[in-house]
Short mmCIF file of C-alpha atoms and ligand atoms in Angstrom, two decimals:
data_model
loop_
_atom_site.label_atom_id
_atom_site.label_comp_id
_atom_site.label_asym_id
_atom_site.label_seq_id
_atom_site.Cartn_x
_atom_site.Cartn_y
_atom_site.Cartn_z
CA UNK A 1 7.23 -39.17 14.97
CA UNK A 2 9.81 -38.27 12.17
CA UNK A 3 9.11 -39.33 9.18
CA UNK A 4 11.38 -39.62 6.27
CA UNK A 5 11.31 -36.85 3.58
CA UNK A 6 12.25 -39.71 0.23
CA UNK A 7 8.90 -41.66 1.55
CA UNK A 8 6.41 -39.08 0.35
CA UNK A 9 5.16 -37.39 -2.39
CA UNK A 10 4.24 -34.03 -3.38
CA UNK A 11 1.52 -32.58 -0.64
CA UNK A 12 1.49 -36.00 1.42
CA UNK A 13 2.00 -36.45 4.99
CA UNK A 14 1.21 -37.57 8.40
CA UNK A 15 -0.29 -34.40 9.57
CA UNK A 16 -4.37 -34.48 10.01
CA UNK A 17 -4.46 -30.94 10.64
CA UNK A 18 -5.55 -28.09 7.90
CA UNK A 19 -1.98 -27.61 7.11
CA UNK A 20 -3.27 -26.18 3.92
CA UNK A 21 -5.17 -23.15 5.76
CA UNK A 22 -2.55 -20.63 6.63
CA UNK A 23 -1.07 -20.73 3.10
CA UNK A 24 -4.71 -19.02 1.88
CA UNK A 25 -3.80 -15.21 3.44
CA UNK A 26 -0.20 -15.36 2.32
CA UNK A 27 -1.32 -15.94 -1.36
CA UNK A 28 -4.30 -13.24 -0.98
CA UNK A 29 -2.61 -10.67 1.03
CA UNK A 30 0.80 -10.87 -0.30
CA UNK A 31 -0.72 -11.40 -3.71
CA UNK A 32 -2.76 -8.17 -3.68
CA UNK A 33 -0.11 -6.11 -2.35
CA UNK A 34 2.23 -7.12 -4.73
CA UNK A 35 -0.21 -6.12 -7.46
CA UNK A 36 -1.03 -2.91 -5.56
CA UNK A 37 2.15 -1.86 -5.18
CA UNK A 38 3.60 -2.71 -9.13
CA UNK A 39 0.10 -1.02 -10.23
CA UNK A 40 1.41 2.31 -8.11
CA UNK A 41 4.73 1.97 -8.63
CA UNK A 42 4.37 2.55 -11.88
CA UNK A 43 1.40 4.61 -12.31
CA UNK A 44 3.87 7.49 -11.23
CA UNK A 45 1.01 10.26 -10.27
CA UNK A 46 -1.13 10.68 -7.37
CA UNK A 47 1.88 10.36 -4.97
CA UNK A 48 1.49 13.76 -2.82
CA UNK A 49 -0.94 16.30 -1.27
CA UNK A 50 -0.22 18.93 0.68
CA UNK A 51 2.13 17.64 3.34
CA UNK A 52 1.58 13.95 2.56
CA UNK A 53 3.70 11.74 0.51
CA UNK A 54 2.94 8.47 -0.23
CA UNK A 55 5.58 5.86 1.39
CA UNK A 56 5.71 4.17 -2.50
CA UNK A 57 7.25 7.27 -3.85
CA UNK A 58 9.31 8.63 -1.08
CA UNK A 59 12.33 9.84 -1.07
CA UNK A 60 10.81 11.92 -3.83
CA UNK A 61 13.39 12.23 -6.90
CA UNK A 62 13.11 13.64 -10.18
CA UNK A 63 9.66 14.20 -9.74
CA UNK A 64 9.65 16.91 -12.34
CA UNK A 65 11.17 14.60 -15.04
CA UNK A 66 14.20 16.25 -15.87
CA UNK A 67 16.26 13.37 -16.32
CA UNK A 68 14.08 10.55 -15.49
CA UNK A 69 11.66 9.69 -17.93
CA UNK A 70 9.26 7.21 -15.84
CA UNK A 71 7.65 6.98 -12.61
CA UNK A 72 10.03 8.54 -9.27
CA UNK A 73 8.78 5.15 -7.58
CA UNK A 74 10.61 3.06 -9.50
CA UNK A 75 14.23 4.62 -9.03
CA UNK A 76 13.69 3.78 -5.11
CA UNK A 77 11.81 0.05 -5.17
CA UNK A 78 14.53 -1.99 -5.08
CA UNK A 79 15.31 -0.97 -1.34
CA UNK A 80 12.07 -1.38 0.48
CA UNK A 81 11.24 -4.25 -2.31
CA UNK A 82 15.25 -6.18 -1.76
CA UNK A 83 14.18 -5.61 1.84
CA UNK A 84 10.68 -7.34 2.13
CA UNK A 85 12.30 -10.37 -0.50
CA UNK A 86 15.04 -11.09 1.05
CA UNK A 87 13.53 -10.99 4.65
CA UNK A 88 13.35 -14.69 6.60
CA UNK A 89 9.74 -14.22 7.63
CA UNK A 90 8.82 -13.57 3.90
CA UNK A 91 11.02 -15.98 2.45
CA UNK A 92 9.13 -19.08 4.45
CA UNK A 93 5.66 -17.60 3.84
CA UNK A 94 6.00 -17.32 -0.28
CA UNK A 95 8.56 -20.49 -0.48
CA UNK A 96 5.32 -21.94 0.71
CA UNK A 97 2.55 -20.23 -0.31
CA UNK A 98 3.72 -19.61 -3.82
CA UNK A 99 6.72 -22.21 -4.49
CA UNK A 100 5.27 -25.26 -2.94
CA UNK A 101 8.40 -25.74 -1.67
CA UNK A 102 7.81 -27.23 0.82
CA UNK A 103 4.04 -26.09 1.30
CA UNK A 104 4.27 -26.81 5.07
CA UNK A 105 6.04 -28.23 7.74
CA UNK A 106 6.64 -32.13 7.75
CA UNK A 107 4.27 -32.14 3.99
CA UNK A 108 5.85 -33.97 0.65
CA UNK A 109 7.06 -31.06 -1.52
CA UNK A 110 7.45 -31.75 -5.01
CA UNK A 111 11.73 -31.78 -5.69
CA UNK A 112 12.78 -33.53 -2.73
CA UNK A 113 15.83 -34.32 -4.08
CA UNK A 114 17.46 -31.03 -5.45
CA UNK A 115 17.01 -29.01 -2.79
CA UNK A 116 20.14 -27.07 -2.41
CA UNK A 117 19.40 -24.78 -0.02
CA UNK A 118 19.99 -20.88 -0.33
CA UNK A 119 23.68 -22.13 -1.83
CA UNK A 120 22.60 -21.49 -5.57
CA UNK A 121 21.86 -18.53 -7.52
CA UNK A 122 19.41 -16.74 -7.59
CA UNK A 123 18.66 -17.70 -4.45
CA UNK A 124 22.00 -16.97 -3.10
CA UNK A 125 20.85 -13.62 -3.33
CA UNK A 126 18.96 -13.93 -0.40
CA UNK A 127 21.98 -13.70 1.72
CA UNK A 128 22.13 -9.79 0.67
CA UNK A 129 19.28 -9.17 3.28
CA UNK A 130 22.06 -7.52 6.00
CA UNK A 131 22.66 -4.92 3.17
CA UNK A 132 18.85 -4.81 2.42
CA UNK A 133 18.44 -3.64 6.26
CA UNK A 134 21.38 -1.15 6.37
CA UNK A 135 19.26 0.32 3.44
CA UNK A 136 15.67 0.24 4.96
CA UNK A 137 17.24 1.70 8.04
CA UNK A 138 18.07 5.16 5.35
CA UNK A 139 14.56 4.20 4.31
CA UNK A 140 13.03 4.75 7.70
CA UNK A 141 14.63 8.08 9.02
CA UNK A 142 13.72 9.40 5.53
CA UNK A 143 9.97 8.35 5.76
CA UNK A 144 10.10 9.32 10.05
CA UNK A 145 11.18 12.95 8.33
CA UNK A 146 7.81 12.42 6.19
CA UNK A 147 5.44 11.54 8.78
CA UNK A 148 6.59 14.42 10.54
CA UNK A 149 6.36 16.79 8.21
CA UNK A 150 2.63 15.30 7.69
CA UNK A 151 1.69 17.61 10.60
CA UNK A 152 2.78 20.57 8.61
CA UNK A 153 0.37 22.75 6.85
CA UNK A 154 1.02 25.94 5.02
CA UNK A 155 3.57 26.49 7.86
CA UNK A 156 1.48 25.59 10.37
CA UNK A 157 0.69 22.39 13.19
CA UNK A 158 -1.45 20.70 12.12
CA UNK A 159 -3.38 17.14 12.58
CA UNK A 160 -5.19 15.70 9.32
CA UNK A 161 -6.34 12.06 9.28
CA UNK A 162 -3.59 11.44 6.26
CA UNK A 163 -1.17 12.74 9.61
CA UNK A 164 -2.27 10.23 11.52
CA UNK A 165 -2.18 7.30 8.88
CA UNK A 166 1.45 8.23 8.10
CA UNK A 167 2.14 8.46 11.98
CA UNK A 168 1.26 4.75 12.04
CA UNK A 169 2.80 3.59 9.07
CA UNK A 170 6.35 4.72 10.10
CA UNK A 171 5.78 2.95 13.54
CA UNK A 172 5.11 -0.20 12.24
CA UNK A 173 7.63 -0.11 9.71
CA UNK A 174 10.37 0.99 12.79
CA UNK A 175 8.49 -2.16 14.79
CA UNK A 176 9.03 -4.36 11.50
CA UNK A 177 12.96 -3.00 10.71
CA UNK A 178 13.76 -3.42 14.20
CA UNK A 179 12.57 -6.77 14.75
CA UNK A 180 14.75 -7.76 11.94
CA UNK A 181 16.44 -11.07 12.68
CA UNK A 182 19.66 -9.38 11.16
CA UNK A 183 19.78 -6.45 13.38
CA UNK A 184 19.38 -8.59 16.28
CA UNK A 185 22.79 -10.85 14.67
CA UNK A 186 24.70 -7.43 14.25
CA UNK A 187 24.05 -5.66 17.56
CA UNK A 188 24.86 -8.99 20.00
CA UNK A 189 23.52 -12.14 17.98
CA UNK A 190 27.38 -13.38 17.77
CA UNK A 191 28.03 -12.15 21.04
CA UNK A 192 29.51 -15.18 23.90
CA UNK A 193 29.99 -12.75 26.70
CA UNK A 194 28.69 -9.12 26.47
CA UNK A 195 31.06 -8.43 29.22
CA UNK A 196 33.87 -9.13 27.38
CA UNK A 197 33.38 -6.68 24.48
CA UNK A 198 33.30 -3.23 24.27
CA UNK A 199 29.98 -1.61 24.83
CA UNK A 200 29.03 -4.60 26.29
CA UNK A 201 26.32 -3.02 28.62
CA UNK A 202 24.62 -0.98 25.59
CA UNK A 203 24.87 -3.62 23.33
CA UNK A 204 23.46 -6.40 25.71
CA UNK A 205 20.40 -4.15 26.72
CA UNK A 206 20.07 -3.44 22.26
CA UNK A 207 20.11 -7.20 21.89
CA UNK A 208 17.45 -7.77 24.60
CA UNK A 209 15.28 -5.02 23.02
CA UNK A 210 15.73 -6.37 19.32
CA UNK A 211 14.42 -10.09 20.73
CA UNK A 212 11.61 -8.94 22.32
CA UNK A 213 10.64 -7.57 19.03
CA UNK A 214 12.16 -10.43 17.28
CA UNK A 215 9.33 -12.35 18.73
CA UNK A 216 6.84 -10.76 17.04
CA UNK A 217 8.59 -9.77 13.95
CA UNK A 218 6.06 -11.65 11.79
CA UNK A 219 3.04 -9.52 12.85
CA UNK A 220 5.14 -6.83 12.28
CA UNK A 221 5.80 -7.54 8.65
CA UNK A 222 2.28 -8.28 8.06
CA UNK A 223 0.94 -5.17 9.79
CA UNK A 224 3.45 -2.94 8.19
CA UNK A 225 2.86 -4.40 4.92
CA UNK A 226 -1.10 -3.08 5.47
CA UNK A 227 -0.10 0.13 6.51
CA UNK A 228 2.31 0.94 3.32
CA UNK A 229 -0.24 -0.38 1.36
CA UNK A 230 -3.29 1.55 3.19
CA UNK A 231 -1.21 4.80 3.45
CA UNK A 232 -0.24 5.03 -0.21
CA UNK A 233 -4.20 4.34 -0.96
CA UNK A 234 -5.51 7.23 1.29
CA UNK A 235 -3.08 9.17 -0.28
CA UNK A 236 -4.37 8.18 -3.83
CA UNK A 237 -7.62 8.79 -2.49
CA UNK A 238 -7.20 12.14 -1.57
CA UNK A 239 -4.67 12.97 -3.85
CA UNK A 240 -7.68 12.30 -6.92
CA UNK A 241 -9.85 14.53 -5.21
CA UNK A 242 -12.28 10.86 -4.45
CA UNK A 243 -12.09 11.66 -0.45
CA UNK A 244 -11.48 14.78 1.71
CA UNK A 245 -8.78 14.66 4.07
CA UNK A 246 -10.60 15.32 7.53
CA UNK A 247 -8.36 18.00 9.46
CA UNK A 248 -8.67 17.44 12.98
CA UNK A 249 -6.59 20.14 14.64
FE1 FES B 301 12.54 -9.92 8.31
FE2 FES B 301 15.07 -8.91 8.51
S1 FES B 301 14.36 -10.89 8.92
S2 FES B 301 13.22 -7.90 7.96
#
């Protein structure tokens, strides 16, 4: 039964489920990798080794400070970072987790009546996320070029365990980018009759492609958010001379 938002308070409701529960691993996961990634970001050393560069840092610029004072990672953040913000997924899970606001579906949050929507800045900003994605899309043929050039040694093939980890970071981060709800808007989201419009066939079979993945685009960002974070830290690991990288081929 509906129930009317001005008739509760802050955390009340109707609901008897754990409502509560599934705002725990946002604030942990999300939490950690934010402090990860600002702790690497601007530690601005252990990035590469041999043909491995860590996703935080690439593309690699200035990395022999010649003009740039501070860490290479920071001249590139704002992309992937804008990206992740501004995303829909995201932007549910921390208005939750982190805003209270609302903490959950059909639960009292605590300024019912000023919400203005995503009308107001900053959160206005938030409507950049279609220039966020033509970004991560530079992002992602740049890091595909890196994961390929993981199975590169000294000239050579080659299959290290950092190959492999970089392998699967760059297909979950293509599974994440492409799930986009954006990309599925520009390539036939607005679209009434896909036989009506040029490259109607193409477009139509893109659009039914982009909502499969659509469907699971929150597993995506969640996965791909482990991988970044996991493929920077094997890199780190090796990088400090703490692991070997196991070569496989
Ligand atoms: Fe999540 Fe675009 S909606 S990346």
């Amino acid at each position: 039964m509906a129930q009317s938002r001005t008739a509760v308070g802050f955390g009340k409701t109707t609901r008897r489920d754990a409502w509560w529960l599934e705002l725990i691993p946002v604030v942990i996961v999300l939490g950690a990798f934010s402090v990860y990634a600002t702790v690497r970001a601007f530690e601005g050393a252990y990035y590469e080794w041999g043909p491995y560069l860590s996703p935080f840092y690439s593309p690699l610029i200035d990395a022999h400070h010649r003009w740039w004072p501070f860490s290479p990672a920071i001249l590139i953040l704002g992309g992937p970072l804008g990206f992740r913000a501004t995303c829909y997924y995201y932007r549910k899970a921390y208005y939750r987790a982190f805003f209270l606001d609302p903490p959950a579906c059909a639960v009292g949050e605590s300024r019912p009546h000023r919400y203005s929507g995503e009308t107001r800045f900053p959160f206005i900003l938030q409507n950049l996320h279609r220039y966020f994605l033509y970004l991560a899309l530079i992002f992602l043929i740049i890091l595909w070029y890196d994961a390929v050039r993981a199975f590169w040694f000294d000239g050579r093939l080659g299959i290290g365990v950092g190959s492999l980890v970089l392998l699967a970071n760059i297909v979950l981060l293509s599974l994440y980018t492409f799930s986009c709800h954006s990309l599925r808007h520009i390539v036939g989201g607005k679209v009434d009759c896909f036989s009506c419009v040029t490259f109607g066939g193409p477009r139509h079979a893109a659009w039914r492609g982009t909502s499969f993945l659509n469907e699971h685009h929150m597993l995506f960002a969640w996965l791909s958010l482990c991988s970044v974070g996991l493929a920077d830290f094997y890199i780190r690991l090796v990088a400090t001379g703490t692991i070997l990288d196991l070569r496989l081929l």
